[in-house]
CSV table of C-alpha atoms and ligand atoms in Angstrom, one decimal:
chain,number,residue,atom,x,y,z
M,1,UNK,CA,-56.4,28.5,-229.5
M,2,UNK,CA,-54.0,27.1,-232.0
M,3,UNK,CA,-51.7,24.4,-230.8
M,4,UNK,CA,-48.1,23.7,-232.8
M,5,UNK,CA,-45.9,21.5,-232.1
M,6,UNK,CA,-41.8,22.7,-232.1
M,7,UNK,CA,-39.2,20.7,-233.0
M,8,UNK,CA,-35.7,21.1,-232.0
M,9,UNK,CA,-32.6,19.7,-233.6
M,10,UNK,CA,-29.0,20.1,-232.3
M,11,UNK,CA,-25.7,18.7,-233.8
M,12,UNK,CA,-27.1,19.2,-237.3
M,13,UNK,CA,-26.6,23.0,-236.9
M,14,UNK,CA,-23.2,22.7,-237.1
M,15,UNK,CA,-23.0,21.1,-240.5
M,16,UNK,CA,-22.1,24.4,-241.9
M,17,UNK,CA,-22.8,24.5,-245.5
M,18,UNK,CA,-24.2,21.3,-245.6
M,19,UNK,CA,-26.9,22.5,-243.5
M,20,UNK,CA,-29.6,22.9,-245.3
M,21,UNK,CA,-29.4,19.2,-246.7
M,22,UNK,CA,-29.7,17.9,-243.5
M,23,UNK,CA,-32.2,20.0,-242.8
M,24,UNK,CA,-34.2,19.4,-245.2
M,25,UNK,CA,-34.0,15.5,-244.7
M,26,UNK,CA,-35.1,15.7,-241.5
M,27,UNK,CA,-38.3,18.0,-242.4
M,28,UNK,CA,-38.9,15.1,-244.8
M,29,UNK,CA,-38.1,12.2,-242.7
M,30,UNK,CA,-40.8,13.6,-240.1
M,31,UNK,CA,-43.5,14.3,-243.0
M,32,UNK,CA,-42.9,10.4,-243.8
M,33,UNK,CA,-43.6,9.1,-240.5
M,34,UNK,CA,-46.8,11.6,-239.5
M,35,UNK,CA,-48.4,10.9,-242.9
M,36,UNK,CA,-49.9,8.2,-241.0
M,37,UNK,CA,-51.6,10.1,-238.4
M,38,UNK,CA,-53.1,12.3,-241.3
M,39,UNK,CA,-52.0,15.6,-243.5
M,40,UNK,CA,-50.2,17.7,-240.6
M,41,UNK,CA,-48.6,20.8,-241.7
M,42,UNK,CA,-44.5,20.7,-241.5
M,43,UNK,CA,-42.1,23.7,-242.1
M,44,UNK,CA,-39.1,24.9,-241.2
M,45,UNK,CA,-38.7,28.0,-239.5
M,46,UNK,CA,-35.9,30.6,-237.7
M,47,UNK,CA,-33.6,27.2,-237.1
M,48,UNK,CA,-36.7,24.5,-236.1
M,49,UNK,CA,-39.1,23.0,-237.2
M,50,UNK,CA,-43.2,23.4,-236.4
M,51,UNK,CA,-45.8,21.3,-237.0
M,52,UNK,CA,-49.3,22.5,-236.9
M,53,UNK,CA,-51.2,20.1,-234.5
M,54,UNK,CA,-54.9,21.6,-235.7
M,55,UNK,CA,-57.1,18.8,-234.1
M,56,UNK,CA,-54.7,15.8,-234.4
M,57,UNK,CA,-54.6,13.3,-231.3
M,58,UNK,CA,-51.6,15.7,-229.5
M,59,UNK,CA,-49.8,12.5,-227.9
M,60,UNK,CA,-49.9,10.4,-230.8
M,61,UNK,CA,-47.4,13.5,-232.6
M,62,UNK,CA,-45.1,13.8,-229.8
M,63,UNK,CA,-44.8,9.9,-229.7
M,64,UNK,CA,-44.0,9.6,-233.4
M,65,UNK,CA,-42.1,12.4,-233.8
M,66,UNK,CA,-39.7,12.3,-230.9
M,67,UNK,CA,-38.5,8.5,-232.7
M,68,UNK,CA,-37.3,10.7,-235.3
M,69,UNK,CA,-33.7,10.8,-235.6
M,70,UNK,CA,-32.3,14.3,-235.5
M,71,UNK,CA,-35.3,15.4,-233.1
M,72,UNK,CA,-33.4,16.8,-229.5
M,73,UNK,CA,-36.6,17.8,-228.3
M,74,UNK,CA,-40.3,19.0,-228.8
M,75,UNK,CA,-42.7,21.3,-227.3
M,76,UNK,CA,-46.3,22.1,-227.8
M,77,UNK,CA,-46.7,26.1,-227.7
M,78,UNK,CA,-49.5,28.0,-228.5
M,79,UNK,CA,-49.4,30.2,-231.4
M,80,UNK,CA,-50.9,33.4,-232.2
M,81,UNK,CA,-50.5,37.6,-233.2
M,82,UNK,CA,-48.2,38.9,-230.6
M,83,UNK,CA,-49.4,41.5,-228.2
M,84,UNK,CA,-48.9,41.8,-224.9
M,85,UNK,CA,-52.3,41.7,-223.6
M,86,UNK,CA,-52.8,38.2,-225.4
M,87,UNK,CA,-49.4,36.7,-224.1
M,88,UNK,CA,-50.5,37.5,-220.6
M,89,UNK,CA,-54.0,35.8,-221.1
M,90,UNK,CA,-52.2,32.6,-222.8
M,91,UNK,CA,-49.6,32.2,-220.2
M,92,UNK,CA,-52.2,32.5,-217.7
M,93,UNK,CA,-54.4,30.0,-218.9
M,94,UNK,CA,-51.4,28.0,-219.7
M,95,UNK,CA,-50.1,28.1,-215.9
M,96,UNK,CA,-53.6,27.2,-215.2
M,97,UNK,CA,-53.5,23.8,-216.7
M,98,UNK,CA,-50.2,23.1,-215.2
M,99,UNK,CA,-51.5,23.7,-211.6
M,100,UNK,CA,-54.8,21.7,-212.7
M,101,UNK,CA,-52.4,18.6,-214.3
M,102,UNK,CA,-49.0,18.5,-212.4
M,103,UNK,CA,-49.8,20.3,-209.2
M,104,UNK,CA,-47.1,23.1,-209.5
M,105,UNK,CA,-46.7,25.7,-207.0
M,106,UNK,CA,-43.8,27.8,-208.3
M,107,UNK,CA,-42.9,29.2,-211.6
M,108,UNK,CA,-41.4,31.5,-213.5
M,109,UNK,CA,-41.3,33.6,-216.9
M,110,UNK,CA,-38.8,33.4,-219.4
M,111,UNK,CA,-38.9,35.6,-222.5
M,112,UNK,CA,-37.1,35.4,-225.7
M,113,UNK,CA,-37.4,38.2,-228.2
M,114,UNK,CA,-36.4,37.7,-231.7
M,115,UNK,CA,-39.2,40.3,-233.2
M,116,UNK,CA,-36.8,43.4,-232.2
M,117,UNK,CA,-39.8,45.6,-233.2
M,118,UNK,CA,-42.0,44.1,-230.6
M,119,UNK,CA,-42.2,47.3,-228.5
M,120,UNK,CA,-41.2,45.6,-225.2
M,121,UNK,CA,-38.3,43.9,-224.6
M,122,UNK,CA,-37.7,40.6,-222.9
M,123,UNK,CA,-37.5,40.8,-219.0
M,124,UNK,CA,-40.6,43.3,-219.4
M,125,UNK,CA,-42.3,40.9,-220.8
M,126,UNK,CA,-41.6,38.7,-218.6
M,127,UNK,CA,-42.1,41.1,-215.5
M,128,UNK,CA,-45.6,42.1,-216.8
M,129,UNK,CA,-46.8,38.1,-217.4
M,130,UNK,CA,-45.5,37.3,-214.0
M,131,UNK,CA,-47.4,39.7,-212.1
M,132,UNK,CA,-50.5,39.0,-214.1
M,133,UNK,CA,-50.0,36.1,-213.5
M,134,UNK,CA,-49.6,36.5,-209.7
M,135,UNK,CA,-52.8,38.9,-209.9
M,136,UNK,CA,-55.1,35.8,-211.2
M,137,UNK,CA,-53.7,32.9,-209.4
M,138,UNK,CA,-53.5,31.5,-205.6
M,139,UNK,CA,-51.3,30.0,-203.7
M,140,UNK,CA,-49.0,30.9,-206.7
M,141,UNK,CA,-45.6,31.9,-206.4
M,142,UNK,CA,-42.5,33.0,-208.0
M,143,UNK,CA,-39.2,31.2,-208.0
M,144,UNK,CA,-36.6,32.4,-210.3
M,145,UNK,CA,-33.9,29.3,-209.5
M,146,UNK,CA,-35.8,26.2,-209.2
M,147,UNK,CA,-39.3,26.7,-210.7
M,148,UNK,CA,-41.7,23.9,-210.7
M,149,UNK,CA,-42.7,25.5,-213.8
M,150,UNK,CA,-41.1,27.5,-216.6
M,151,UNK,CA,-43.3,29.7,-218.5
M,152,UNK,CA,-41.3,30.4,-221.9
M,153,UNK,CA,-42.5,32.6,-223.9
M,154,UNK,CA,-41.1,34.2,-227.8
M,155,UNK,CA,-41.5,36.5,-229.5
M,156,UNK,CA,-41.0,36.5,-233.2
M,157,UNK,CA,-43.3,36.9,-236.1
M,158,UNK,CA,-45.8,35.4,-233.7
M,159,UNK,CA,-46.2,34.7,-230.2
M,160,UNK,CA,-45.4,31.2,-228.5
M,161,UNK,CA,-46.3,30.2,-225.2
M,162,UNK,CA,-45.3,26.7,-223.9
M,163,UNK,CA,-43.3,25.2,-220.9
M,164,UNK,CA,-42.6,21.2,-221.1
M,165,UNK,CA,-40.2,20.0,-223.4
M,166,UNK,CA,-40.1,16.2,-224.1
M,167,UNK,CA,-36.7,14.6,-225.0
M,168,UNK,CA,-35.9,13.2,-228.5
M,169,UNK,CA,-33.4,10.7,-229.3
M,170,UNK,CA,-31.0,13.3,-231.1
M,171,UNK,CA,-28.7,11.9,-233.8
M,172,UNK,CA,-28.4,12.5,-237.4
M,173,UNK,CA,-31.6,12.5,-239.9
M,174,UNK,CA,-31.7,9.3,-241.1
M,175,UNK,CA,-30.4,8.3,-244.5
M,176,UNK,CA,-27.7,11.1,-244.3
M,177,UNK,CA,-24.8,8.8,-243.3
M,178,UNK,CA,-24.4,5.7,-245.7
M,179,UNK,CA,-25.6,1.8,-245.6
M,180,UNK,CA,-24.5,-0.9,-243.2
M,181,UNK,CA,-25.6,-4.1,-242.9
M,182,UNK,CA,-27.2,-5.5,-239.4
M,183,UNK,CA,-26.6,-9.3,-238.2
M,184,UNK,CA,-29.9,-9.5,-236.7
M,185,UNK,CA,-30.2,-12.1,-234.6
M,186,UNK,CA,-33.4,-12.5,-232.4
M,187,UNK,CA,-31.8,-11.7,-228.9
M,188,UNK,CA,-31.5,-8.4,-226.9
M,189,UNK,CA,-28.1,-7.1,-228.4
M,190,UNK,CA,-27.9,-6.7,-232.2
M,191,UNK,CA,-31.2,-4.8,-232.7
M,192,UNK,CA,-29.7,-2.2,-230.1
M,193,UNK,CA,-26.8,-2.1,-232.3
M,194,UNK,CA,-28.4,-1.8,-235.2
M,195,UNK,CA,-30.8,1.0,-233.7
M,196,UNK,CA,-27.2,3.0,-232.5
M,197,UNK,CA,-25.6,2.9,-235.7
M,198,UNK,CA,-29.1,4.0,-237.4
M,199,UNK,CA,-28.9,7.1,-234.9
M,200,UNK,CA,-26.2,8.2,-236.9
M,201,UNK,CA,-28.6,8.6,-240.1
M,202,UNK,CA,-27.0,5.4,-241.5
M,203,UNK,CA,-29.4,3.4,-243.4
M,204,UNK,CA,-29.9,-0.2,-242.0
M,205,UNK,CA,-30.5,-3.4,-244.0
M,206,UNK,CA,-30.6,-6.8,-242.0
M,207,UNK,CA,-29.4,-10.2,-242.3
M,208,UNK,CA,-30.8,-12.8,-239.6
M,209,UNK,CA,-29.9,-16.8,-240.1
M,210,UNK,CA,-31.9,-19.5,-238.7
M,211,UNK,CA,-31.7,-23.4,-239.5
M,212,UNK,CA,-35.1,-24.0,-240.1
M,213,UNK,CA,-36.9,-26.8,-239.4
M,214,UNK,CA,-34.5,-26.9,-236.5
M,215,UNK,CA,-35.3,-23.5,-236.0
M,216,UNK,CA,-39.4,-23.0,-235.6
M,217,UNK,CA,-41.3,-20.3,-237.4
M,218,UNK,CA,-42.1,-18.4,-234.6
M,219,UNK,CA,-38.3,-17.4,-234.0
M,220,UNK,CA,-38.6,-16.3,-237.5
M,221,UNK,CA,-41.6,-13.8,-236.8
M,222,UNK,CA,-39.7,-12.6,-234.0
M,223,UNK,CA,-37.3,-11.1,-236.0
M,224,UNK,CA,-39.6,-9.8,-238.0
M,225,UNK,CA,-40.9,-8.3,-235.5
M,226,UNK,CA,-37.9,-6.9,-234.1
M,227,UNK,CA,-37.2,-5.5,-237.7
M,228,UNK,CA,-40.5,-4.0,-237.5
M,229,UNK,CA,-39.7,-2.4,-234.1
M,230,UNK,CA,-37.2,-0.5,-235.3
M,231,UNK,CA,-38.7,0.5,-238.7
M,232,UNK,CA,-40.5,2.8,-236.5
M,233,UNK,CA,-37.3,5.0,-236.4
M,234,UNK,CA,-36.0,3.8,-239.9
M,235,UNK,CA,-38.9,3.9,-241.7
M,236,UNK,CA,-38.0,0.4,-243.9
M,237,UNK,CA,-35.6,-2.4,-242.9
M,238,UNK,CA,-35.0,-4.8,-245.8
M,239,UNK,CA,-35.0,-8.2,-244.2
M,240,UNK,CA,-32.5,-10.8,-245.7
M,241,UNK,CA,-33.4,-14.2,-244.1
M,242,UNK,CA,-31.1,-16.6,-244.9
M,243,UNK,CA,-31.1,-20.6,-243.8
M,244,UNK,CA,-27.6,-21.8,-242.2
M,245,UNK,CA,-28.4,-25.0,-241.6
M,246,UNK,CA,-26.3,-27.3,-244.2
M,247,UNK,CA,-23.4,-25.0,-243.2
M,248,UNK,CA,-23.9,-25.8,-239.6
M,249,UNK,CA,-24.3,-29.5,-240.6
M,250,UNK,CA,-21.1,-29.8,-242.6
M,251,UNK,CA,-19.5,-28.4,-239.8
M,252,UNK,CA,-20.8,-30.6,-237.6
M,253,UNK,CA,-19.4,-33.8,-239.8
M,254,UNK,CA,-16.2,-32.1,-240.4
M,255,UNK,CA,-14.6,-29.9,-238.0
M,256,UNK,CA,-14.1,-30.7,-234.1
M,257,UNK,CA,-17.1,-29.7,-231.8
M,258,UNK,CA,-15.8,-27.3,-229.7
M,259,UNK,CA,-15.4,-25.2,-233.1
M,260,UNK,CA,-18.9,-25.0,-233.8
M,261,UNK,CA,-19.9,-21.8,-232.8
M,262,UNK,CA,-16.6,-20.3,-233.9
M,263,UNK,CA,-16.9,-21.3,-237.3
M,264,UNK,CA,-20.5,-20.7,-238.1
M,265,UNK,CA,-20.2,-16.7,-236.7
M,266,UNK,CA,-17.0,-16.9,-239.4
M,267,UNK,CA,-19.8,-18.2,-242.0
M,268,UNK,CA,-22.6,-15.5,-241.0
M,269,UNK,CA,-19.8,-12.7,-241.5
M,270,UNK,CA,-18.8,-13.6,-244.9
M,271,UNK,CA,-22.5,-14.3,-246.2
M,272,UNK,CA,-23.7,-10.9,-244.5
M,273,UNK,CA,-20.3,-9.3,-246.0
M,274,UNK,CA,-21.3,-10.5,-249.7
M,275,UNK,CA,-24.8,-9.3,-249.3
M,276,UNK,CA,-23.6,-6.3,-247.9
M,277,UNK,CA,-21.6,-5.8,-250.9
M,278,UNK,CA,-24.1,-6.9,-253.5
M,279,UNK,CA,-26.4,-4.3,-251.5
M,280,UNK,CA,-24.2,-1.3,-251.6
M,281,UNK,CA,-23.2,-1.4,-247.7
M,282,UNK,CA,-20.3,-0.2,-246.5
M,283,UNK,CA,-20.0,-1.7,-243.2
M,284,UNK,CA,-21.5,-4.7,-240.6
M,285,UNK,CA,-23.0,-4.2,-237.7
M,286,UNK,CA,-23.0,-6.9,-235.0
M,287,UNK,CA,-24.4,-6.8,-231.1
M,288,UNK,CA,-21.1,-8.4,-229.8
M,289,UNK,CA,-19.8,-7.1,-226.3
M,290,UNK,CA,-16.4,-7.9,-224.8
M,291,UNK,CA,-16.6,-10.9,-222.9
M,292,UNK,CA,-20.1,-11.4,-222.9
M,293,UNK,CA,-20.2,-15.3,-224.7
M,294,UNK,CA,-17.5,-17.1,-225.4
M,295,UNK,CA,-18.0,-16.3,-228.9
M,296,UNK,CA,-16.8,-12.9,-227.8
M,297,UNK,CA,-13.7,-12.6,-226.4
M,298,UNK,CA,-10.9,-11.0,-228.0
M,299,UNK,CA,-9.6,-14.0,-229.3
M,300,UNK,CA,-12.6,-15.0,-231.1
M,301,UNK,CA,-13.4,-11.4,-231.9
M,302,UNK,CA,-10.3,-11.6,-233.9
M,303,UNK,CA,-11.2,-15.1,-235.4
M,304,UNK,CA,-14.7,-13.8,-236.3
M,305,UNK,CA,-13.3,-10.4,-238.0
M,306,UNK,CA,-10.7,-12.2,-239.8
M,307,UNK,CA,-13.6,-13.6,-242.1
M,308,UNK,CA,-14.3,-10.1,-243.7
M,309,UNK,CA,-13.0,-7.1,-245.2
M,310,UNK,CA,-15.6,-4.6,-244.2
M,311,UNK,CA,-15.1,-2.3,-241.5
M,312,UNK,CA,-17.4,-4.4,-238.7
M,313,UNK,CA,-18.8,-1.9,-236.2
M,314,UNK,CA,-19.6,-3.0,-232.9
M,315,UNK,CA,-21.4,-0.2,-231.1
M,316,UNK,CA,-22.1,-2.4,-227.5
M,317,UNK,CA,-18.3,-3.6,-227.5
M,318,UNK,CA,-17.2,-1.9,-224.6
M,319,UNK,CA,-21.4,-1.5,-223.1
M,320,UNK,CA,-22.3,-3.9,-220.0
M,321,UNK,CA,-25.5,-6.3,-220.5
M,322,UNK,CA,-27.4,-3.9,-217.7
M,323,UNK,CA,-27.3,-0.9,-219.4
M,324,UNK,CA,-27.3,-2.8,-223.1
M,325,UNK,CA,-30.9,-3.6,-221.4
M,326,UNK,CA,-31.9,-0.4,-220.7
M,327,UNK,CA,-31.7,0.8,-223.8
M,328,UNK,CA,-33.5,-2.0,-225.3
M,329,UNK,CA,-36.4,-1.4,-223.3
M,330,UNK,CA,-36.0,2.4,-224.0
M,331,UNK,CA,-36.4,1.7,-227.8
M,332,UNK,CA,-39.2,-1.0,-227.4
M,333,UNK,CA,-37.2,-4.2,-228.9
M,334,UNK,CA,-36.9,-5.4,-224.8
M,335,UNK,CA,-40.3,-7.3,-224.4
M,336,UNK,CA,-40.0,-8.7,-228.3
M,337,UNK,CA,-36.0,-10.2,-227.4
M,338,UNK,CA,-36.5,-11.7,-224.1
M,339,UNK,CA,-39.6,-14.0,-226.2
M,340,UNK,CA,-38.1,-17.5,-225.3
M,341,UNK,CA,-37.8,-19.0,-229.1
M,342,UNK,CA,-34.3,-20.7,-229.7
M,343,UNK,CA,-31.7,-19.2,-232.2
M,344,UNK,CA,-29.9,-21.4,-234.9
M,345,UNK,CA,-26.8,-20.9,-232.7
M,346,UNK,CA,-28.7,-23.2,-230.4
M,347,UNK,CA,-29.0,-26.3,-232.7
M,348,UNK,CA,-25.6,-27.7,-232.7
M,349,UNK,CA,-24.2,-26.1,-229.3
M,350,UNK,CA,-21.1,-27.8,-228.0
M,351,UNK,CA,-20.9,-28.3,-224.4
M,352,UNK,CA,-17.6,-26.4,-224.5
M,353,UNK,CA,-17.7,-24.1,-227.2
M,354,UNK,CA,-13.5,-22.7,-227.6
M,355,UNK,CA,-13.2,-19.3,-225.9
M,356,UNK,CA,-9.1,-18.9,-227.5
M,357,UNK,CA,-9.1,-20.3,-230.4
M,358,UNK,CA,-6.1,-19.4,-232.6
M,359,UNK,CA,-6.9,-18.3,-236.1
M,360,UNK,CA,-4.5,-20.6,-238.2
M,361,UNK,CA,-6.0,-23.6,-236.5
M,362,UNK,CA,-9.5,-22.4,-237.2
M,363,UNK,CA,-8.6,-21.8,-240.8
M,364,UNK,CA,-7.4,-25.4,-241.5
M,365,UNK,CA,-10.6,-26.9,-240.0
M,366,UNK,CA,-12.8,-24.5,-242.5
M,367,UNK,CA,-10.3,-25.4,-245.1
M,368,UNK,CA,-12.2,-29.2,-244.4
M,369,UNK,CA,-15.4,-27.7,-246.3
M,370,UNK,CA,-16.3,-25.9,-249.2
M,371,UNK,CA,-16.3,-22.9,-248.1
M,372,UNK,CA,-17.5,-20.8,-251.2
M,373,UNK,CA,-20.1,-23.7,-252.3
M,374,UNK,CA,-21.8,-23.0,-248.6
M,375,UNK,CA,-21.5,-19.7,-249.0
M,376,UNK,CA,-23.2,-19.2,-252.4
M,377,UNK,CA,-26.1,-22.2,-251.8
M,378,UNK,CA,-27.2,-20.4,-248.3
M,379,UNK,CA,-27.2,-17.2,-250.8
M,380,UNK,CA,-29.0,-18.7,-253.4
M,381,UNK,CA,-32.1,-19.6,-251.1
M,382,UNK,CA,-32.6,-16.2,-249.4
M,383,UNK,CA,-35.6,-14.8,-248.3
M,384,UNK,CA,-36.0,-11.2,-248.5
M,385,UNK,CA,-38.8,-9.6,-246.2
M,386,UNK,CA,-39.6,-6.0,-246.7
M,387,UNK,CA,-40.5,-4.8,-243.5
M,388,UNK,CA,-41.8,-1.6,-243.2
M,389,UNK,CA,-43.9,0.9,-240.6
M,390,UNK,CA,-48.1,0.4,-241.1
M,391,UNK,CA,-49.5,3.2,-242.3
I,401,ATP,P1,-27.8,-10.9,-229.6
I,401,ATP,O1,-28.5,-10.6,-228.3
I,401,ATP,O2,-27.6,-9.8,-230.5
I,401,ATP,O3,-28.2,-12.2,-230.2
I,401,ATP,P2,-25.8,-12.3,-228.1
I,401,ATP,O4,-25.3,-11.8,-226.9
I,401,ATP,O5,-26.8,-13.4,-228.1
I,401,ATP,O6,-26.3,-11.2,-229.1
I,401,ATP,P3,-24.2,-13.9,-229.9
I,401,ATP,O7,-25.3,-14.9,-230.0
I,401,ATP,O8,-22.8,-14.3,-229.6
I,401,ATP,O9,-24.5,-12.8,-228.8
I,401,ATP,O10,-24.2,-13.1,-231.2
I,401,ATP,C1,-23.2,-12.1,-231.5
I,401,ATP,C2,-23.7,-11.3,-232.7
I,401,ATP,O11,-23.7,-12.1,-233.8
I,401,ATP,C3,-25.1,-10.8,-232.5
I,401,ATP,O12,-25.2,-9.6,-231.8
I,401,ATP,C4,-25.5,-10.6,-234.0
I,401,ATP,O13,-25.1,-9.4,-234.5
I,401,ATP,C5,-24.8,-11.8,-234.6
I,401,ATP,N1,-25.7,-13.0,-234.7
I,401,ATP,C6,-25.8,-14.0,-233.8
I,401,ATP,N2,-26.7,-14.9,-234.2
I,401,ATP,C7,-27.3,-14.4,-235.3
I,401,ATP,C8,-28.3,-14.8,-236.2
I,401,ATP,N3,-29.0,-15.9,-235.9
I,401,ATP,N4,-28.6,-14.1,-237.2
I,401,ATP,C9,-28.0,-12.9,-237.5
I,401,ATP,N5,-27.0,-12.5,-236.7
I,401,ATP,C10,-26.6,-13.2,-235.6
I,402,MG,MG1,-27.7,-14.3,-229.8
């Protein structure tokens, strides 16, 4: 029996006449990412999409697919001519494999019939499955308001028979919303960000700093990896790594101690704001959270900001660490962030890093360096790391 695999999408429906464009980038954003579990057939059809599972490894689909931005949710139906007799046999062996895999001891049939010339209409044919049904089953019963099982059928040009549907992220297919730029840093927060904003179809590009040889290789792969992690939903992440450690150095001769940290997350926004430039972005991205570091009250938030011009979004700003957690272990970056290998941040710590510092003070100890020289040398010796899902 033939095996295919819808997919459902929501808030794109309501792009009106841009419809069809995002449509049609999400059709192509899910041929990318299954080309490398073979040639599956993908097409668009009455408002969803299908994809024809033939004998491809079923779970492997779902799992890719349901990464897909834009994806709300997927089922795998059977597919064939519609007639009657047919849809009661597939919805009976269909209910059979549900009692033999999840135990289920209630169900019931719902029928959806877009095919008006199908010569029954919907609660017949949903009458007539359930008492066949009932006929070839035991200790099978019907319950019409809390089902263990739903049996949905529809009927259009063909005829579908499925029941489980498996949740997607939702969101908008990616590429359809712009370029931002990520400050990836190797910790739990900023690849969450970055995966939020991405959600939104915006295109991510990456910047992580590290003061290597302070910094050991390792932390370097980790980011990597993390970039990696989240090409799975973005397909590519260009990876701009970028050594901060003659900024953090100056700083350290020049400017008070307590200042460190302030003044190198003013450095990181102004490289990743020139880069972002030079890379047509249109925004930053950054993990911070109210409150979380001292590096993140509202008072440094407003130091840190004051370094750029772009619009910085902050999608965790107002999230707790517990459910910021959640979500990282719901996207897979968890287990790769929590890897104990010490961010550049770490080098020059001060015991007591400032948690109000005032922006005119801050200004005149950065006015103690060469700002623009530090700027354009960490520039100069970037690394750029293409990182990009195996095929
Ligand atoms: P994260 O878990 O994202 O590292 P955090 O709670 O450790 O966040 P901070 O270390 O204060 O918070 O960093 C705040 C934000 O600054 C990060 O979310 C990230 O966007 C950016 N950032 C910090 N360190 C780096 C780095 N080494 N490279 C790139 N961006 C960084
Ligand atoms: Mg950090």
């Amino acid at each position: 029996m033939e095996k295919v695999l819808i997919v459902r999408y929501g808030e794109i429906s309501l792009k009106g006449l841009n419809r069809p464009y995002f449509e049609n980038k999400l059709v192509k954003n899910i041929k990318n990412v299954v080309r490398k579990l073979g040639k599956l057939n993908v097409y668009k059809l009455h408002g969803r999409i299908y994809i024809d599972l033939e004998d491809y490894d079923i779970d492997e689909v779902i799992d890719t697919v349901t990464k897909v931005f834009g994806v709300v949710s997927v089922s795998v139906a059977y597919i064939f001519d519609a007639d009657i007799d047919k849809i009661c046999d597939v919805a009976l062996e269909h209910i059979k494999e549900c009692i033999e895999e999840d135990g289920v001891k209630t169900f019931k049939v719902e029928t959806k019939r877009a095919n008006k010339n199908f010569p029954l209409k919907s609660p017949e044919v949903s009458r007539k499955v359930g008492a066949y049904i009932l006929k070839n089953t035991d200790n099978l019963t019907v319950d019409v308001h809390n089902p263990d099982v739903i049996v949905n059928i529809e009927v259009r040009d063909k005829a579908y028979v499925y029941s489980r549907k498996i949740e997607g992220f939702g969101g908008m297919p990616y590429g359809t919303g712009g370029k931002a730029m990520l400050l990836l840093s190797g910790g739990i927060d900023s690849p969450v960000a970055g995966w939020l904003v991405a959600k939104r179809g915006v295109i991510i590009e990456a910047v992580h700093y590290h003061s290597y040889p302070f910094t050991s290789d390792r932390a370097k792969e980790k980011v990597i990896e993390l970039a990696r992690i989240l090409s799975q939903y973005c397909g590519k992440i260009r990876l701009h790594s970028i050594n901060i450690l003659n900024i953090q150095k100056a700083i350290n001769e020049k400017c008070p101690a307590d200042e460190m940290t302030i003044l190198s997350r003013r450095f990181m926004m102004a490289i990743a704001e020139k880069i972002a430039i030079k890379r047509k972005c249109s925004a930053l991205i950054t993990g911070e959270s109210i409150g979380q570091v001292a590096s993140q009250t509202l008072d440094s938030l407003l130091v840190t900001n004051s370094a750029v011009k772009l619009p910085v979004f902050r999608p965790l700003i107002a999230m707790d660490k517990i459910d910021i957690v959640s979500l990282s272990k719901k996207i897979d970056t968890y287990e790769t962030s929590i890897l104990p290998y010490e961010d550049c941040c770490t080098v020059f710590l001060p015991d007591r890093p400032v948690t109000k510092p005032k922006l005119e003070k801050i200004i005149k100890s950065e006015q103690l360096l060469d700002v623009e020289e530090l700027i354009n040398d960490a520039i100069r010796n970037v690394e750029v790391i293409e990182v990009e899902i195996e095929f």
